Amino acid sequence: MKKLEVIIRPNKLEELKAALTDLKVRGMTIYEVMGKGLQREQKQYHRGHEHLVDLYPKVKVELICRDHWVERIIEVILRVCQTGQAGDGKIFIYPLEEIVRISTGERGDDAL
Amino acid sequence: MKKLEVIIRPNKLEELKAALTDLKVRGMTIYEVMGKGLQREQKQYHRGHEHLVDLYPKVKVELICRDHWVERIIEVILRVCQTGQAGDGKIFIYPLEEIVRISTGERGDDAL
Amino acid sequence: MKKLEVIIRPNKLEELKAALTDLKVRGMTIYEVMGKGLQREQKQYHRGHEHLVDLYPKVKVELICRDHWVERIIEVILRVCQTGQAGDGKIFIYPLEEIVRISTGERGDDAL
Amino acid sequence: MKLLKMWSQRLILLLSTVFLFVISNPQPVRAAETAGINVGDTGFILVCAALVLLMTPGLALFYGGMVRKKNVLSVLMQCLMVMGLVSVQWVLLGYSLAFGPDIGHLIGGLEWLGFSGVGQEPSGTYATTIPHMAFAAFQMMFAVITAALITGAFAERMRFSAFLAFILLWTTLVYDPVAHWVWGEGGWLSGLGALDFAGGTVIHISSGIAGLAAAVVLGKRIGYGHNPILPHNLPLTVLGAGLLWFGWFGFNAGSALAANGLAAHAFLVTNTCTAAAALSWVAAEWLDHGKPTTLGAASGAVAGLVAITPAAGFVSPLAAIAIGLLVSPVCYLAVSRLKVKLGYDDSLDVFGIHGVGGTLGAIATGVFASMAINPAGADGMLFGNWHLLLAQLVAVAVTWVYSGGVTFLLLKVIELFTSLRVSEEEEEMGLDMALHGEQA
Amino acid sequence: MKLLKMWSQRLILLLSTVFLFVISNPQPVRAAETAGINVGDTGFILVCAALVLLMTPGLALFYGGMVRKKNVLSVLMQCLMVMGLVSVQWVLLGYSLAFGPDIGHLIGGLEWLGFSGVGQEPSGTYATTIPHMAFAAFQMMFAVITAALITGAFAERMRFSAFLAFILLWTTLVYDPVAHWVWGEGGWLSGLGALDFAGGTVIHISSGIAGLAAAVVLGKRIGYGHNPILPHNLPLTVLGAGLLWFGWFGFNAGSALAANGLAAHAFLVTNTCTAAAALSWVAAEWLDHGKPTTLGAASGAVAGLVAITPAAGFVSPLAAIAIGLLVSPVCYLAVSRLKVKLGYDDSLDVFGIHGVGGTLGAIATGVFASMAINPAGADGMLFGNWHLLLAQLVAVAVTWVYSGGVTFLLLKVIELFTSLRVSEEEEEMGLDMALHGEQA
Amino acid sequence: MKLLKMWSQRLILLLSTVFLFVISNPQPVRAAETAGINVGDTGFILVCAALVLLMTPGLALFYGGMVRKKNVLSVLMQCLMVMGLVSVQWVLLGYSLAFGPDIGHLIGGLEWLGFSGVGQEPSGTYATTIPHMAFAAFQMMFAVITAALITGAFAERMRFSAFLAFILLWTTLVYDPVAHWVWGEGGWLSGLGALDFAGGTVIHISSGIAGLAAAVVLGKRIGYGHNPILPHNLPLTVLGAGLLWFGWFGFNAGSALAANGLAAHAFLVTNTCTAAAALSWVAAEWLDHGKPTTLGAASGAVAGLVAITPAAGFVSPLAAIAIGLLVSPVCYLAVSRLKVKLGYDDSLDVFGIHGVGGTLGAIATGVFASMAINPAGADGMLFGNWHLLLAQLVAVAVTWVYSGGVTFLLLKVIELFTSLRVSEEEEEMGLDMALHGEQA
Ligand SMILES: Nc1ncnc2c1ncn2[C@@H]1O[C@H](COP(=O)(O)OP(=O)(O)O)[C@@H](O)[C@H]1O
Ligand SMILES: Nc1ncnc2c1ncn2[C@@H]1O[C@H](COP(=O)(O)OP(=O)(O)O)[C@@H](O)[C@H]1O
Ligand SMILES: Nc1ncnc2c1ncn2[C@@H]1O[C@H](COP(=O)(O)OP(=O)(O)O)[C@@H](O)[C@H]1O
């Protein structure tokens, strides 16, 4: 089991969700986050005072999946979310030890 | 040390917090997230146009605890949050390497 | 590669961001969360009814970095965010298996 | 779904009926232009009517900010629907029931159905210096806000179709008769000598008691008492309170039905009492638990507005301060102590503020009223006349019993046809999504 | 950036010109105080003008709640800029074009530039019981709201400088002439016998069609049709609808230009039609997909306000109910079906509600109008007079063609100088940050 | 806690006193009904008073949107408390101090304490065509908004009890006397020939300077200058600005104290100047840093409203455009440059907009005023009369010195009894939670 944390541009979410659903990935958890990276800073103004904005709204999609699904999912993400410009986001992959499904108490792969 | 990420129905939060406090678990971090899973889709309407809603508001409770606490906490979660219906949520368990408590600089178990 | 999840007081964010930028750490992801810990509870009132507030607004800064950067970053965090009072927050450190940069498809250290 | 179909078929029926009626309508209203119309009074009352209309959206925000986010739209929706339903009912039927030629001191006749005979010339009976239509429009806004007030009691749990049926029936069977009794030419309560300048009894007591009855019949929200149910957007609530305060000048000053000294008097004491009540609610909280709250200040202002409503044309500015200082602590005890003791879940304290505040205001009118202020009124207890206080108590008691009883029965009858509450699942999901397919 | 510089230089130029003008202005307006002024009418119209002014912030909120969060400020900003631009244009030029001494039935002369000759005494031509300035101020608010209405059509994608140029030109080349044709002394459309009590044609049709043209010229928003583009804050939208409903009383009742029976009549039918339309939109949704929505109730109310606008001084309360019940289902079909079929992206349905609703209202006026209600009007089809309906259809057609055509041309011309749309990157980032450097 | 107890005990004392007073109050106000009352004027002024009342909730939202989310309720609360405190103070004491029979050109006598003698008939001195109570109510709203304006300067850091004490004392010791000097019969500043149509000096300068003094005495917010302190909800701010714009018509047009040509004039120039100022603020930003902002448009509108306030009854529409184009760039420089240079932390720019804009407006009145517009006024510099400008400068200087000085002293005195600022911990937590136990 792996956990993928995928940081993307907010406007890619719908498309990614659809593409993952095609892959039969149904479960996912979505976070609204602010991200700082290589993306160019913007200026914000408040009664003539300038403030640099270096945090951009991003969406984080969290996916837990079986190990052999990881590459397929990465492929889909790259296909859908890649514009080639700074700010496209990252995929972070983590190990996971156990899953419990609360409604049934099932564990492990069955719990997905 | 383990990290538990517990995705639950928002209206179970108060009860779970109380049950965990009874267990003497005091620290936790709460996220408002949107979750997609096996829960039935809903329809949303906007001037006669229909949109499917497959993301539901969920609450994620993040708990870092010592290894031997994990099962006890899972038990409490199952007791409190299980309705038996799709959408009850999941518990994901992750390994953790180190903790630092910022106020004191303590590390490891002492930092909890 | 490591992932640091740093829970801090919201008003420390600007300063921490600046200090990390000085360290040449540019990438980070920010979450608005609610945290429960050792911080004293507050009372909230609603038409004469009292409610205990034990969840405080916190900011979580998530940083993925190379292993040998970890200590340097911890040091900066302690310097900036330590007031010495309960509620200063924690640093949690996790292992990470892989990174993919969406814009280029690069993996591993290059993807950072 | 079947019910929905049924309802919509009825709407279509209604539409066609109205159509036929209009087409066959031979002689709308002749404009015997400006016979005896006072331009100053007319403009003033029209503006006041607009101000009172604004109170309902104001109330929607006041209420909407206090519920949980998942239910805010359902609250706004109920207020919009009340504006729609009651306005149309008033034109077709309600005005005639409330103000039409008296039948046995109990109800108005059907002569003015569909506003036939309600025209641009003044009525012979009411507000004789302004067009009859201006008076009827002004009164319409009162009917609207009264029904809207009740919705706070069953917020976050009532089924939409049951709500629609309830509002339509309540307005017809409770509001219209009570308005007739108190304000209609020949109504029996005004015959008793009870004073109600702008609607303490008709509006606030009747809606407050209806709210209590509805809260009892519908039962508590899931989690009430265990999980904290807290306001999701207090700035919305404060905005709503601001609009209420503003619109209430139309309510109270407009109830002089002319732009005269009495209107100015009502205006001034309205503001004064409201201000004092905002302060005294905050003071009560401060004493009770040490924290003056914003919701408290807003609630106090509303309580003050409620309490001065029946009294506005009869009491002095200093009496208004006294009423304001009194009403808030009393309402505060009602919502913080009495509600817990009696154990009902009146979501937004319609009873605690409008029922209790309205009752206090009606009684205070019996105490502080003075003919030196309004020769058409009466002297209160303080000026040696106990009779008025008695009349006020009778009017209050009658309204409590009538509105409480009929509301209870109405809901029980509706319950025979359809469940009053949404399902548990819908309640947890939130009414916005469950009933309206929308998110705030 | 260059464009910005250019514009600001022009502003400075304007400033200096005005300055010089003021300094050399020998004789402002003499106050032949209160000659023939009716105090009641004056107070009423001034308050009505304030109410109509409030409609534009109301509209800003109504619109602002419906866009995505990243664009809400850009919507509010456009409304604020319209208030600024059109108000100043009106004083300097617009009022004279619209209401100045007639030239060939087509346009007003330049005699009243800079409000010279528009003073505190009544005009000889318009609203002879109130100060000329009160009439001109009241009319100013109409010009403001009309231009603001259009902004809903191109929300979330128009460049700011192109927007400024468009509004200024549109007001001057479309609004001012059409207002002259319908309301100006000598205007050719009123000569035909067409009735437009408060601006169905001048305001709602002309802005609705302009919105359609703009939506077509600008093209769809990125993702339109694929990604759901949903309202980010419906309570804001409901608040806006409430303020619109409130302000519209100034619009319609004020259009009687006196605090008389006709004003009362217009007030009452305005509320009645609006209420009925709120109900019938909800009913249409309920039938169509089973969920009555809050946005639907608010949209229906606005549709009702639009439809009754031309008719308010001419039709009976029952006819108002009929119009209200009709307009919402028709507008509902326009926004839910027609828009999809024709494939334009009118962001906030300016065409579907104001264009369609205004057209329906103008036609309904030709059907339901009755001289029994307003002897200065005409009888409609239902009362045996087909001529009025014809005149209404001509007025509608003319406005469709003129406003649609000129808007289209205007945008094409502006496009020669500057792009109409923001860049793709700016659109994705949101106009708030990209154009205004702000976050909501 | 001890302080709280003390305060509440005082409130109880006040309550009992008022009670006794009321009970012993033998003869409220006799209604010598409609003797010389003009119905049109009365209705107009009452509606104007309601409009001005709405300005304070409007201001609350305007301010509330600009602070950080953790402090929004504290801002709303302060405005609500001002409405409460100042309204009650006005009835008990303030009106008499400001408008009561003159004592030495400095202050009103105590004859009208508790509104004794302020009745439904017109006053012999002020606004002789409307009930005395209507005049007093209208003026009350001015006192309320003035005190509320100051709160923007110390937002996000003042202790609640110190705030209450400050407002009560400030209103009594600064507002009431200055109002007497300028508007009271016999006041010395009006004797000098200074013109202030609707309160540029009395309201905007006095509150603006008080804000500056308070900002200096209280010191900067934690993190000011390092951490960005940005508005948390600009739509709220725009809504507030819209309500201010709307309500200000009551302020300025109502200051004609009759529904006459002058009221129409004041109405029109108010809108015109506001519009021009919204444009010129945006233009200034565009030139300065390239981004026109929504907050800028709203701020410009408010600056325009401020600047035209003293001038509204005296200057031509074109002069209003000139004033509008001027005031915003000047205020913009004040808030963006001067504030940084001088280093005070005036949280919401009360000084930069009301102090500076009010001063500019007062001077502009001395330049542009014309007796052709208002024969009861005076000619300004442009029309060859330098005396008026001088009088204006004196009035401005006096208000600066008096309001600045007394505010400073007041705060220093209050500081002897209680700390003015919340603790650091409370400031970081946010005043909503720390002081009021609430979350927005
Ligand atoms: N080292 C990091 N740690 C945590 N989050 C990161 C890190 N680097 C990038 N991110 C997240 O990924 C998002 C995209 O990164 P960015 O550098 O802007 O573009 P790119 O995808 O081209 O690398 C950032 O906004 C941030 O949320
Ligand atoms: N594979 C997954 N990856 C990440 N989050 C998931 C995954 N599956 C489920 N979740 C989260 O758990 C929540 C509950 O899952 P759901 O399938 O609705 O019900 P159940 O608890 O019966 O499995 C989801 O809303 C989502 O937030
Ligand atoms: N065991 C835990 N699991 C998850 N989050 C925790 C845990 N303990 C603390 N936290 C997070 O850290 C924050 C700070 O902790 P707290 O106990 O208040 O102060 P301290 O930093 O002194 O330990 C909490 O608000 C919570 O968000």
PDB file of N, CA, C and O in Angstrom, chain D residues 237-280:
ATOM      1  N   THR D 237     -25.303  37.912  10.690  1.00  0.00           N
ATOM      2  CA  THR D 237     -26.328  38.169  11.702  1.00  0.00           C
ATOM      3  C   THR D 237     -26.351  39.644  12.095  1.00  0.00           C
ATOM      4  O   THR D 237     -27.422  40.240  12.237  1.00  0.00           O
ATOM      5  N   VAL D 238     -25.190  40.231  12.252  1.00  0.00           N
ATOM      6  CA  VAL D 238     -25.143  41.650  12.609  1.00  0.00           C
ATOM      7  C   VAL D 238     -25.688  42.499  11.467  1.00  0.00           C
ATOM      8  O   VAL D 238     -26.451  43.454  11.688  1.00  0.00           O
ATOM      9  N   LEU D 239     -25.331  42.159  10.252  1.00  0.00           N
ATOM     10  CA  LEU D 239     -25.894  42.860   9.098  1.00  0.00           C
ATOM     11  C   LEU D 239     -27.412  42.765   9.127  1.00  0.00           C
ATOM     12  O   LEU D 239     -28.130  43.772   8.945  1.00  0.00           O
ATOM     13  N   GLY D 240     -27.918  41.566   9.375  1.00  0.00           N
ATOM     14  CA  GLY D 240     -29.368  41.392   9.443  1.00  0.00           C
ATOM     15  C   GLY D 240     -29.971  42.257  10.537  1.00  0.00           C
ATOM     16  O   GLY D 240     -31.010  42.906  10.338  1.00  0.00           O
ATOM     17  N   ALA D 241     -29.322  42.296  11.685  1.00  0.00           N
ATOM     18  CA  ALA D 241     -29.831  43.123  12.783  1.00  0.00           C
ATOM     19  C   ALA D 241     -29.837  44.594  12.378  1.00  0.00           C
ATOM     20  O   ALA D 241     -30.772  45.335  12.700  1.00  0.00           O
ATOM     21  N   GLY D 242     -28.804  45.016  11.657  1.00  0.00           N
ATOM     22  CA  GLY D 242     -28.751  46.403  11.186  1.00  0.00           C
ATOM     23  C   GLY D 242     -29.908  46.713  10.254  1.00  0.00           C
ATOM     24  O   GLY D 242     -30.550  47.763  10.366  1.00  0.00           O
ATOM     25  N   LEU D 243     -30.193  45.794   9.336  1.00  0.00           N
ATOM     26  CA  LEU D 243     -31.307  46.023   8.417  1.00  0.00           C
ATOM     27  C   LEU D 243     -32.636  46.005   9.161  1.00  0.00           C
ATOM     28  O   LEU D 243     -33.558  46.762   8.832  1.00  0.00           O
ATOM     29  N   LEU D 244     -32.739  45.142  10.167  1.00  0.00           N
ATOM     30  CA  LEU D 244     -33.964  45.117  10.969  1.00  0.00           C
ATOM     31  C   LEU D 244     -34.166  46.450  11.684  1.00  0.00           C
ATOM     32  O   LEU D 244     -35.255  47.028  11.676  1.00  0.00           O
ATOM     33  N   TRP D 245     -33.107  46.912  12.316  1.00  0.00           N
ATOM     34  CA  TRP D 245     -33.182  48.196  13.039  1.00  0.00           C
ATOM     35  C   TRP D 245     -33.647  49.297  12.081  1.00  0.00           C
ATOM     36  O   TRP D 245     -34.566  50.072  12.366  1.00  0.00           O
ATOM     37  N   PHE D 246     -33.032  49.344  10.933  1.00  0.00           N
ATOM     38  CA  PHE D 246     -33.361  50.334   9.898  1.00  0.00           C
ATOM     39  C   PHE D 246     -34.816  50.186   9.448  1.00  0.00           C
ATOM     40  O   PHE D 246     -35.598  51.147   9.460  1.00  0.00           O
ATOM     41  N   GLY D 247     -35.196  48.969   9.076  1.00  0.00           N
ATOM     42  CA  GLY D 247     -36.538  48.753   8.547  1.00  0.00           C
ATOM     43  C   GLY D 247     -37.621  49.005   9.583  1.00  0.00           C
ATOM     44  O   GLY D 247     -38.740  49.406   9.259  1.00  0.00           O
ATOM     45  N   TRP D 248     -37.252  48.782  10.846  1.00  0.00           N
ATOM     46  CA  TRP D 248     -38.233  48.921  11.919  1.00  0.00           C
ATOM     47  C   TRP D 248     -38.739  50.351  12.067  1.00  0.00           C
ATOM     48  O   TRP D 248     -39.806  50.594  12.620  1.00  0.00           O
ATOM     49  N   PHE D 249     -37.957  51.319  11.590  1.00  0.00           N
ATOM     50  CA  PHE D 249     -38.467  52.687  11.611  1.00  0.00           C
ATOM     51  C   PHE D 249     -39.713  52.788  10.732  1.00  0.00           C
ATOM     52  O   PHE D 249     -40.652  53.529  11.049  1.00  0.00           O
ATOM     53  N   GLY D 250     -39.698  52.064   9.608  1.00  0.00           N
ATOM     54  CA  GLY D 250     -40.895  52.037   8.777  1.00  0.00           C
ATOM     55  C   GLY D 250     -42.052  51.393   9.513  1.00  0.00           C
ATOM     56  O   GLY D 250     -43.199  51.851   9.463  1.00  0.00           O
ATOM     57  N   PHE D 251     -41.734  50.334  10.212  1.00  0.00           N
ATOM     58  CA  PHE D 251     -42.704  49.589  11.007  1.00  0.00           C
ATOM     59  C   PHE D 251     -43.378  50.478  12.046  1.00  0.00           C
ATOM     60  O   PHE D 251     -44.599  50.604  12.087  1.00  0.00           O
ATOM     61  N   ASN D 252     -42.575  51.086  12.889  1.00  0.00           N
ATOM     62  CA  ASN D 252     -43.131  51.816  14.027  1.00  0.00           C
ATOM     63  C   ASN D 252     -43.553  53.237  13.686  1.00  0.00           C
ATOM     64  O   ASN D 252     -44.667  53.649  14.002  1.00  0.00           O
ATOM     65  N   ALA D 253     -42.660  53.986  13.027  1.00  0.00           N
ATOM     66  CA  ALA D 253     -43.046  55.355  12.680  1.00  0.00           C
ATOM     67  C   ALA D 253     -44.172  55.308  11.658  1.00  0.00           C
ATOM     68  O   ALA D 253     -45.128  56.095  11.724  1.00  0.00           O
ATOM     69  N   GLY D 254     -44.083  54.382  10.712  1.00  0.00           N
ATOM     70  CA  GLY D 254     -45.133  54.264   9.701  1.00  0.00           C
ATOM     71  C   GLY D 254     -46.484  53.929  10.303  1.00  0.00           C
ATOM     72  O   GLY D 254     -47.525  54.239   9.723  1.00  0.00           O
ATOM     73  N   SER D 255     -46.474  53.293  11.458  1.00  0.00           N
ATOM     74  CA  SER D 255     -47.749  52.924  12.071  1.00  0.00           C
ATOM     75  C   SER D 255     -48.547  54.129  12.558  1.00  0.00           C
ATOM     76  O   SER D 255     -49.708  53.988  12.935  1.00  0.00           O
ATOM     77  N   ALA D 256     -47.934  55.309  12.532  1.00  0.00           N
ATOM     78  CA  ALA D 256     -48.721  56.528  12.755  1.00  0.00           C
ATOM     79  C   ALA D 256     -49.617  56.772  11.544  1.00  0.00           C
ATOM     80  O   ALA D 256     -50.563  57.554  11.613  1.00  0.00           O
ATOM     81  N   LEU D 257     -49.298  56.121  10.443  1.00  0.00           N
ATOM     82  CA  LEU D 257     -50.056  56.226   9.186  1.00  0.00           C
ATOM     83  C   LEU D 257     -50.122  57.651   8.646  1.00  0.00           C
ATOM     84  O   LEU D 257     -50.969  57.988   7.827  1.00  0.00           O
ATOM     85  N   ALA D 258     -49.202  58.474   9.088  1.00  0.00           N
ATOM     86  CA  ALA D 258     -49.091  59.834   8.582  1.00  0.00           C
ATOM     87  C   ALA D 258     -47.721  60.352   9.002  1.00  0.00           C
ATOM     88  O   ALA D 258     -47.138  59.870   9.969  1.00  0.00           O
ATOM     89  N   ALA D 259     -47.221  61.321   8.265  1.00  0.00           N
ATOM     90  CA  ALA D 259     -45.908  61.882   8.579  1.00  0.00           C
ATOM     91  C   ALA D 259     -46.080  63.039   9.551  1.00  0.00           C
ATOM     92  O   ALA D 259     -45.821  64.186   9.226  1.00  0.00           O
ATOM     93  N   ASN D 260     -46.486  62.709  10.761  1.00  0.00           N
ATOM     94  CA  ASN D 260     -46.805  63.761  11.720  1.00  0.00           C
ATOM     95  C   ASN D 260     -45.947  63.665  12.982  1.00  0.00           C
ATOM     96  O   ASN D 260     -44.961  62.923  13.025  1.00  0.00           O
ATOM     97  N   GLY D 261     -46.340  64.440  13.975  1.00  0.00           N
ATOM     98  CA  GLY D 261     -45.580  64.449  15.215  1.00  0.00           C
ATOM     99  C   GLY D 261     -45.547  63.089  15.878  1.00  0.00           C
ATOM    100  O   GLY D 261     -44.541  62.697  16.466  1.00  0.00           O
ATOM    101  N   LEU D 262     -46.637  62.354  15.757  1.00  0.00           N
ATOM    102  CA  LEU D 262     -46.676  61.035  16.366  1.00  0.00           C
ATOM    103  C   LEU D 262     -45.676  60.090  15.707  1.00  0.00           C
ATOM    104  O   LEU D 262     -45.012  59.288  16.371  1.00  0.00           O
ATOM    105  N   ALA D 263     -45.553  60.216  14.380  1.00  0.00           N
ATOM    106  CA  ALA D 263     -44.565  59.402  13.672  1.00  0.00           C
ATOM    107  C   ALA D 263     -43.169  59.732  14.178  1.00  0.00           C
ATOM    108  O   ALA D 263     -42.346  58.840  14.415  1.00  0.00           O
ATOM    109  N   ALA D 264     -42.887  61.018  14.352  1.00  0.00           N
ATOM    110  CA  ALA D 264     -41.579  61.418  14.849  1.00  0.00           C
ATOM    111  C   ALA D 264     -41.356  60.867  16.253  1.00  0.00           C
ATOM    112  O   ALA D 264     -40.271  60.380  16.593  1.00  0.00           O
ATOM    113  N   HIS D 265     -42.409  60.928  17.053  1.00  0.00           N
ATOM    114  CA  HIS D 265     -42.311  60.396  18.407  1.00  0.00           C
ATOM    115  C   HIS D 265     -42.005  58.896  18.376  1.00  0.00           C
ATOM    116  O   HIS D 265     -41.092  58.410  19.060  1.00  0.00           O
ATOM    117  N   ALA D 266     -42.760  58.170  17.565  1.00  0.00           N
ATOM    118  CA  ALA D 266     -42.559  56.721  17.483  1.00  0.00           C
ATOM    119  C   ALA D 266     -41.151  56.407  16.998  1.00  0.00           C
ATOM    120  O   ALA D 266     -40.493  55.467  17.467  1.00  0.00           O
ATOM    121  N   PHE D 267     -40.691  57.181  16.044  1.00  0.00           N
ATOM    122  CA  PHE D 267     -39.334  56.998  15.518  1.00  0.00           C
ATOM    123  C   PHE D 267     -38.322  57.136  16.646  1.00  0.00           C
ATOM    124  O   PHE D 267     -37.460  56.278  16.866  1.00  0.00           O
ATOM    125  N   LEU D 268     -38.442  58.214  17.383  1.00  0.00           N
ATOM    126  CA  LEU D 268     -37.447  58.483  18.405  1.00  0.00           C
ATOM    127  C   LEU D 268     -37.463  57.449  19.520  1.00  0.00           C
ATOM    128  O   LEU D 268     -36.417  56.964  19.949  1.00  0.00           O
ATOM    129  N   VAL D 269     -38.635  57.089  20.004  1.00  0.00           N
ATOM    130  CA  VAL D 269     -38.634  56.128  21.116  1.00  0.00           C
ATOM    131  C   VAL D 269     -38.214  54.745  20.632  1.00  0.00           C
ATOM    132  O   VAL D 269     -37.633  53.957  21.387  1.00  0.00           O
ATOM    133  N   THR D 270     -38.465  54.446  19.365  1.00  0.00           N
ATOM    134  CA  THR D 270     -38.006  53.161  18.830  1.00  0.00           C
ATOM    135  C   THR D 270     -36.496  53.069  18.918  1.00  0.00           C
ATOM    136  O   THR D 270     -35.931  52.087  19.405  1.00  0.00           O
ATOM    137  N   ASN D 271     -35.840  54.102  18.425  1.00  0.00           N
ATOM    138  CA  ASN D 271     -34.386  54.076  18.465  1.00  0.00           C
ATOM    139  C   ASN D 271     -33.872  54.054  19.902  1.00  0.00           C
ATOM    140  O   ASN D 271     -32.906  53.346  20.222  1.00  0.00           O
ATOM    141  N   THR D 272     -34.523  54.790  20.754  1.00  0.00           N
ATOM    142  CA  THR D 272     -34.055  54.896  22.128  1.00  0.00           C
ATOM    143  C   THR D 272     -34.165  53.566  22.857  1.00  0.00           C
ATOM    144  O   THR D 272     -33.218  53.118  23.528  1.00  0.00           O
ATOM    145  N   CYS D 273     -35.307  52.934  22.734  1.00  0.00           N
ATOM    146  CA  CYS D 273     -35.508  51.666  23.421  1.00  0.00           C
ATOM    147  C   CYS D 273     -34.545  50.607  22.891  1.00  0.00           C
ATOM    148  O   CYS D 273     -33.967  49.829  23.660  1.00  0.00           O
ATOM    149  N   THR D 274     -34.356  50.598  21.582  1.00  0.00           N
ATOM    150  CA  THR D 274     -33.464  49.623  20.955  1.00  0.00           C
ATOM    151  C   THR D 274     -32.049  49.783  21.476  1.00  0.00           C
ATOM    152  O   THR D 274     -31.367  48.803  21.803  1.00  0.00           O
ATOM    153  N   ALA D 275     -31.610  51.028  21.538  1.00  0.00           N
ATOM    154  CA  ALA D 275     -30.262  51.306  22.020  1.00  0.00           C
ATOM    155  C   ALA D 275     -30.106  50.842  23.461  1.00  0.00           C
ATOM    156  O   ALA D 275     -29.132  50.176  23.821  1.00  0.00           O
ATOM    157  N   ALA D 276     -31.081  51.182  24.280  1.00  0.00           N
ATOM    158  CA  ALA D 276     -30.993  50.799  25.693  1.00  0.00           C
ATOM    159  C   ALA D 276     -30.992  49.282  25.839  1.00  0.00           C
ATOM    160  O   ALA D 276     -30.258  48.716  26.669  1.00  0.00           O
ATOM    161  N   ALA D 277     -31.775  48.609  25.006  1.00  0.00           N
ATOM    162  CA  ALA D 277     -31.858  47.155  25.113  1.00  0.00           C
ATOM    163  C   ALA D 277     -30.574  46.484  24.649  1.00  0.00           C
ATOM    164  O   ALA D 277     -30.157  45.456  25.194  1.00  0.00           O
ATOM    165  N   ALA D 278     -29.921  47.063  23.620  1.00  0.00           N
ATOM    166  CA  ALA D 278     -28.636  46.505  23.192  1.00  0.00           C
ATOM    167  C   ALA D 278     -27.649  46.582  24.356  1.00  0.00           C
ATOM    168  O   ALA D 278     -26.910  45.640  24.639  1.00  0.00           O
ATOM    169  N   LEU D 279     -27.665  47.727  25.050  1.00  0.00           N
ATOM    170  CA  LEU D 279     -26.756  47.889  26.189  1.00  0.00           C
ATOM    171  C   LEU D 279     -27.101  46.926  27.318  1.00  0.00           C
ATOM    172  O   LEU D 279     -26.213  46.336  27.946  1.00  0.00           O
ATOM    173  N   SER D 280     -28.381  46.766  27.594  1.00  0.00           N
ATOM    174  CA  SER D 280     -28.718  45.992  28.791  1.00  0.00           C
ATOM    175  C   SER D 280     -28.532  44.489  28.560  1.00  0.00           C
ATOM    176  O   SER D 280     -28.265  43.747  29.493  1.00  0.00           O
TER     177      SER D 280
END
